[in-house]
Amino acid sequence: MGQVERHRFVDTALVNQAYEDTSLPIGLGQTISKPGVVARMLALLLNGAGLKLGRVLEIGTGSAYQTALLAELAAQVFSIERFPALLDKARPLLQQANVRNVSLLLGDGTLGWREYGPYDGIVVSAGAPHVPPALEEQLAEGGRMLIPIGDRDEQILTLFVKRNGQLEGRDIVPVRFVPLIGAGGWLA
């Protein structure tokens, strides 16, 4: 977390709040997650191994803050964003942060990014009613997925591990994320 400066990924009007443990608006009804939640998600994704992961899929590029953090922990990050304006802001921010191991895609994150899977880790930064089938399929055997599951207003951050082709889930903590919109999530 110390390698990536959060203030670079928030609106200039909110820079004084950048290091508070709070989510902040980034436009288009989206938010940058609380640093504490992001740190917990990254720790769960790594599973205490301290080693770099191979390929990681991120659903919801958003401000690109978590994307930059994931880039420190993985050989390659594939990140999907559904809002063109957010993706247009994310690209130069990642370049300025000298992040080189991230590929970005504009699209429906609930469908994943099949051509680069399977993924060692999948991080979903929006609340879903269930695990989108495409994401389950694209998670590698032994891979870990973090996704908020619940209704549109409140969810439980859930860790899934794929064992013998099946997802085994464990509830972690109550959270509140923006809704996961798409074919495998909530309809707009």
Short mmCIF file of C-alpha atoms in Angstrom, two decimals:
data_model
loop_
_atom_site.label_atom_id
_atom_site.label_comp_id
_atom_site.label_asym_id
_atom_site.label_seq_id
_atom_site.Cartn_x
_atom_site.Cartn_y
_atom_site.Cartn_z
CA MET A 1 0.00 0.00 0.00
CA GLY A 2 2.94 2.30 0.59
CA GLN A 3 4.08 1.95 -3.02
CA VAL A 4 0.98 3.58 -4.51
CA GLU A 5 0.00 7.14 -3.60
CA ARG A 6 -3.79 7.20 -3.21
CA HIS A 7 -4.02 10.98 -3.57
CA ARG A 8 -3.05 10.64 -7.26
CA PHE A 9 -6.23 8.63 -7.90
CA VAL A 10 -8.81 10.93 -6.31
CA ASP A 11 -10.35 14.17 -7.52
CA THR A 12 -8.22 17.21 -6.67
CA ALA A 13 -11.07 18.60 -4.54
CA LEU A 14 -10.82 15.49 -2.32
CA VAL A 15 -7.03 15.21 -2.00
CA ASN A 16 -7.17 16.25 1.66
CA GLN A 17 -9.31 13.14 2.33
CA ALA A 18 -7.24 10.74 0.22
CA TYR A 19 -5.68 8.92 3.17
CA GLU A 20 -8.76 8.70 5.35
CA ASP A 21 -10.25 5.21 5.62
CA THR A 22 -13.31 6.16 3.64
CA SER A 23 -14.67 5.61 0.16
CA LEU A 24 -14.74 8.69 -2.04
CA PRO A 25 -16.74 9.58 -5.16
CA ILE A 26 -14.92 9.32 -8.50
CA GLY A 27 -17.81 10.37 -10.75
CA LEU A 28 -20.59 8.57 -12.62
CA GLY A 29 -22.02 7.29 -9.34
CA GLN A 30 -18.86 5.25 -8.65
CA THR A 31 -16.44 5.31 -5.72
CA ILE A 32 -12.86 4.55 -4.78
CA SER A 33 -13.00 1.93 -2.01
CA LYS A 34 -11.83 2.47 1.56
CA PRO A 35 -8.10 1.76 1.91
CA GLY A 36 -8.83 -0.66 4.75
CA VAL A 37 -11.16 -2.72 2.58
CA VAL A 38 -8.70 -2.70 -0.33
CA ALA A 39 -5.86 -3.81 1.97
CA ARG A 40 -7.94 -6.65 3.34
CA MET A 41 -8.96 -7.75 -0.15
CA LEU A 42 -5.35 -7.78 -1.34
CA ALA A 43 -4.19 -9.72 1.72
CA LEU A 44 -6.92 -12.31 1.16
CA LEU A 45 -6.04 -12.56 -2.51
CA LEU A 46 -2.39 -13.23 -1.69
CA ASN A 47 -3.31 -15.63 1.12
CA GLY A 48 -0.27 -14.58 3.12
CA ALA A 49 2.10 -16.14 0.60
CA GLY A 50 3.98 -12.92 -0.03
CA LEU A 51 4.71 -14.11 -3.54
CA LYS A 52 3.58 -12.47 -6.75
CA LEU A 53 0.53 -13.92 -8.37
CA GLY A 54 0.50 -14.77 -12.06
CA ARG A 55 -2.53 -13.33 -13.83
CA VAL A 56 -5.20 -11.36 -11.98
CA LEU A 57 -8.54 -10.17 -13.36
CA GLU A 58 -10.02 -7.02 -11.86
CA ILE A 59 -13.67 -6.17 -12.45
CA GLY A 60 -14.16 -2.42 -12.09
CA THR A 61 -11.05 -0.38 -12.88
CA GLY A 62 -12.71 2.72 -11.43
CA SER A 63 -10.07 5.22 -10.30
CA ALA A 64 -7.26 2.69 -11.07
CA TYR A 65 -5.97 2.87 -7.47
CA GLN A 66 -6.64 -0.79 -6.74
CA THR A 67 -5.40 -1.62 -10.26
CA ALA A 68 -2.03 -0.03 -9.44
CA LEU A 69 -1.87 -1.95 -6.16
CA LEU A 70 -2.68 -5.22 -7.92
CA ALA A 71 0.12 -4.46 -10.40
CA GLU A 72 2.56 -4.57 -7.47
CA LEU A 73 1.33 -8.05 -6.53
CA ALA A 74 0.82 -9.79 -9.88
CA ALA A 75 2.82 -10.52 -12.99
CA GLN A 76 -0.07 -9.29 -15.15
CA VAL A 77 -3.34 -7.53 -14.34
CA PHE A 78 -6.32 -7.48 -16.69
CA SER A 79 -8.85 -4.85 -15.65
CA ILE A 80 -12.32 -4.25 -17.07
CA GLU A 81 -14.29 -1.01 -16.72
CA ARG A 82 -17.77 -0.30 -18.09
CA PHE A 83 -17.55 3.51 -18.12
CA PRO A 84 -15.46 4.97 -20.98
CA ALA A 85 -14.81 8.21 -19.05
CA LEU A 86 -13.32 6.31 -16.08
CA LEU A 87 -11.17 4.18 -18.36
CA ASP A 88 -9.95 7.33 -20.15
CA LYS A 89 -8.88 8.77 -16.77
CA ALA A 90 -7.31 5.49 -15.61
CA ARG A 91 -4.93 5.06 -18.55
CA PRO A 92 -2.81 8.19 -17.97
CA LEU A 93 -2.88 7.71 -14.19
CA LEU A 94 -1.38 4.24 -14.55
CA GLN A 95 1.22 5.56 -17.01
CA GLN A 96 2.17 8.37 -14.62
CA ALA A 97 2.55 5.78 -11.84
CA ASN A 98 4.87 3.83 -14.18
CA VAL A 99 2.59 0.79 -14.14
CA ARG A 100 3.44 -1.39 -17.14
CA ASN A 101 1.87 -4.77 -16.41
CA VAL A 102 -1.81 -3.81 -16.73
CA SER A 103 -4.12 -4.33 -19.70
CA LEU A 104 -7.39 -2.40 -19.76
CA LEU A 105 -10.67 -3.27 -21.45
CA LEU A 106 -13.92 -1.35 -21.85
CA GLY A 107 -16.77 -3.80 -21.40
CA ASP A 108 -19.09 -5.87 -19.25
CA GLY A 109 -17.00 -7.15 -16.36
CA THR A 110 -19.54 -9.85 -15.53
CA LEU A 111 -18.40 -11.60 -18.72
CA GLY A 112 -14.74 -11.54 -17.72
CA TRP A 113 -11.88 -11.51 -20.21
CA ARG A 114 -11.85 -15.06 -21.50
CA GLU A 115 -8.84 -14.90 -23.84
CA TYR A 116 -6.34 -14.33 -21.00
CA GLY A 117 -7.81 -16.74 -18.45
CA PRO A 118 -7.69 -18.75 -16.41
CA TYR A 119 -6.76 -16.31 -13.66
CA ASP A 120 -4.96 -17.00 -10.39
CA GLY A 121 -7.04 -14.28 -8.78
CA ILE A 122 -10.19 -12.33 -9.55
CA VAL A 123 -11.16 -9.18 -7.66
CA VAL A 124 -14.65 -7.77 -8.18
CA SER A 125 -15.06 -4.16 -7.05
CA ALA A 126 -18.86 -4.05 -7.22
CA GLY A 127 -21.66 -5.81 -5.37
CA ALA A 128 -23.26 -8.76 -7.16
CA PRO A 129 -26.39 -10.83 -6.52
CA HIS A 130 -24.28 -13.98 -7.15
CA VAL A 131 -20.99 -15.04 -8.73
CA PRO A 132 -21.26 -14.41 -12.48
CA PRO A 133 -20.88 -17.79 -14.25
CA ALA A 134 -18.21 -16.45 -16.63
CA LEU A 135 -16.01 -15.42 -13.71
CA GLU A 136 -16.36 -18.82 -12.07
CA GLU A 137 -15.31 -20.45 -15.35
CA GLN A 138 -12.30 -18.14 -15.76
CA LEU A 139 -10.89 -18.75 -12.27
CA ALA A 140 -7.99 -21.21 -12.31
CA GLU A 141 -7.98 -24.34 -10.18
CA GLY A 142 -6.70 -23.22 -6.76
CA GLY A 143 -7.42 -19.60 -7.70
CA ARG A 144 -9.01 -17.09 -5.34
CA MET A 145 -11.91 -14.73 -6.07
CA LEU A 146 -13.07 -11.85 -3.89
CA ILE A 147 -16.54 -10.55 -4.61
CA PRO A 148 -19.18 -8.67 -2.60
CA ILE A 149 -22.36 -10.79 -2.68
CA GLY A 150 -25.75 -9.51 -1.58
CA ASP A 151 -28.37 -7.00 -2.61
CA ARG A 152 -27.82 -3.65 -4.32
CA ASP A 153 -27.31 -1.79 -1.04
CA GLU A 154 -25.40 -4.18 1.24
CA GLN A 155 -23.21 -7.17 0.62
CA ILE A 156 -20.86 -9.60 2.30
CA LEU A 157 -17.33 -9.64 0.95
CA THR A 158 -16.90 -13.30 0.07
CA LEU A 159 -13.72 -15.21 -0.66
CA PHE A 160 -14.05 -18.13 -3.05
CA VAL A 161 -11.36 -20.72 -3.76
CA LYS A 162 -11.72 -23.08 -6.71
CA ARG A 163 -11.12 -26.68 -5.67
CA ASN A 164 -11.88 -29.68 -7.86
CA GLY A 165 -13.67 -27.39 -10.29
CA GLN A 166 -16.05 -26.04 -7.63
CA LEU A 167 -16.12 -22.76 -5.74
CA GLU A 168 -15.82 -22.98 -1.97
CA GLY A 169 -16.91 -19.74 -0.32
CA ARG A 170 -16.25 -18.05 2.99
CA ASP A 171 -17.92 -14.87 4.20
CA ILE A 172 -15.41 -12.25 5.29
CA VAL A 173 -17.05 -8.95 6.28
CA PRO A 174 -20.16 -6.85 5.56
CA VAL A 175 -19.45 -4.19 2.90
CA ARG A 176 -21.23 -1.69 0.72
CA PHE A 177 -20.13 -1.48 -2.91
CA VAL A 178 -21.72 0.04 -6.00
CA PRO A 179 -23.84 -2.54 -7.90
CA LEU A 180 -22.21 -4.87 -10.45
CA ILE A 181 -24.11 -4.04 -13.63
CA GLY A 182 -24.04 -6.44 -16.56
CA ALA A 183 -25.30 -9.65 -18.10
CA GLY A 184 -24.08 -11.71 -15.12
CA GLY A 185 -24.99 -9.17 -12.41
CA TRP A 186 -27.64 -6.54 -11.90
CA LEU A 187 -29.46 -5.14 -14.89
CA ALA A 188 -29.07 -1.35 -15.08
#
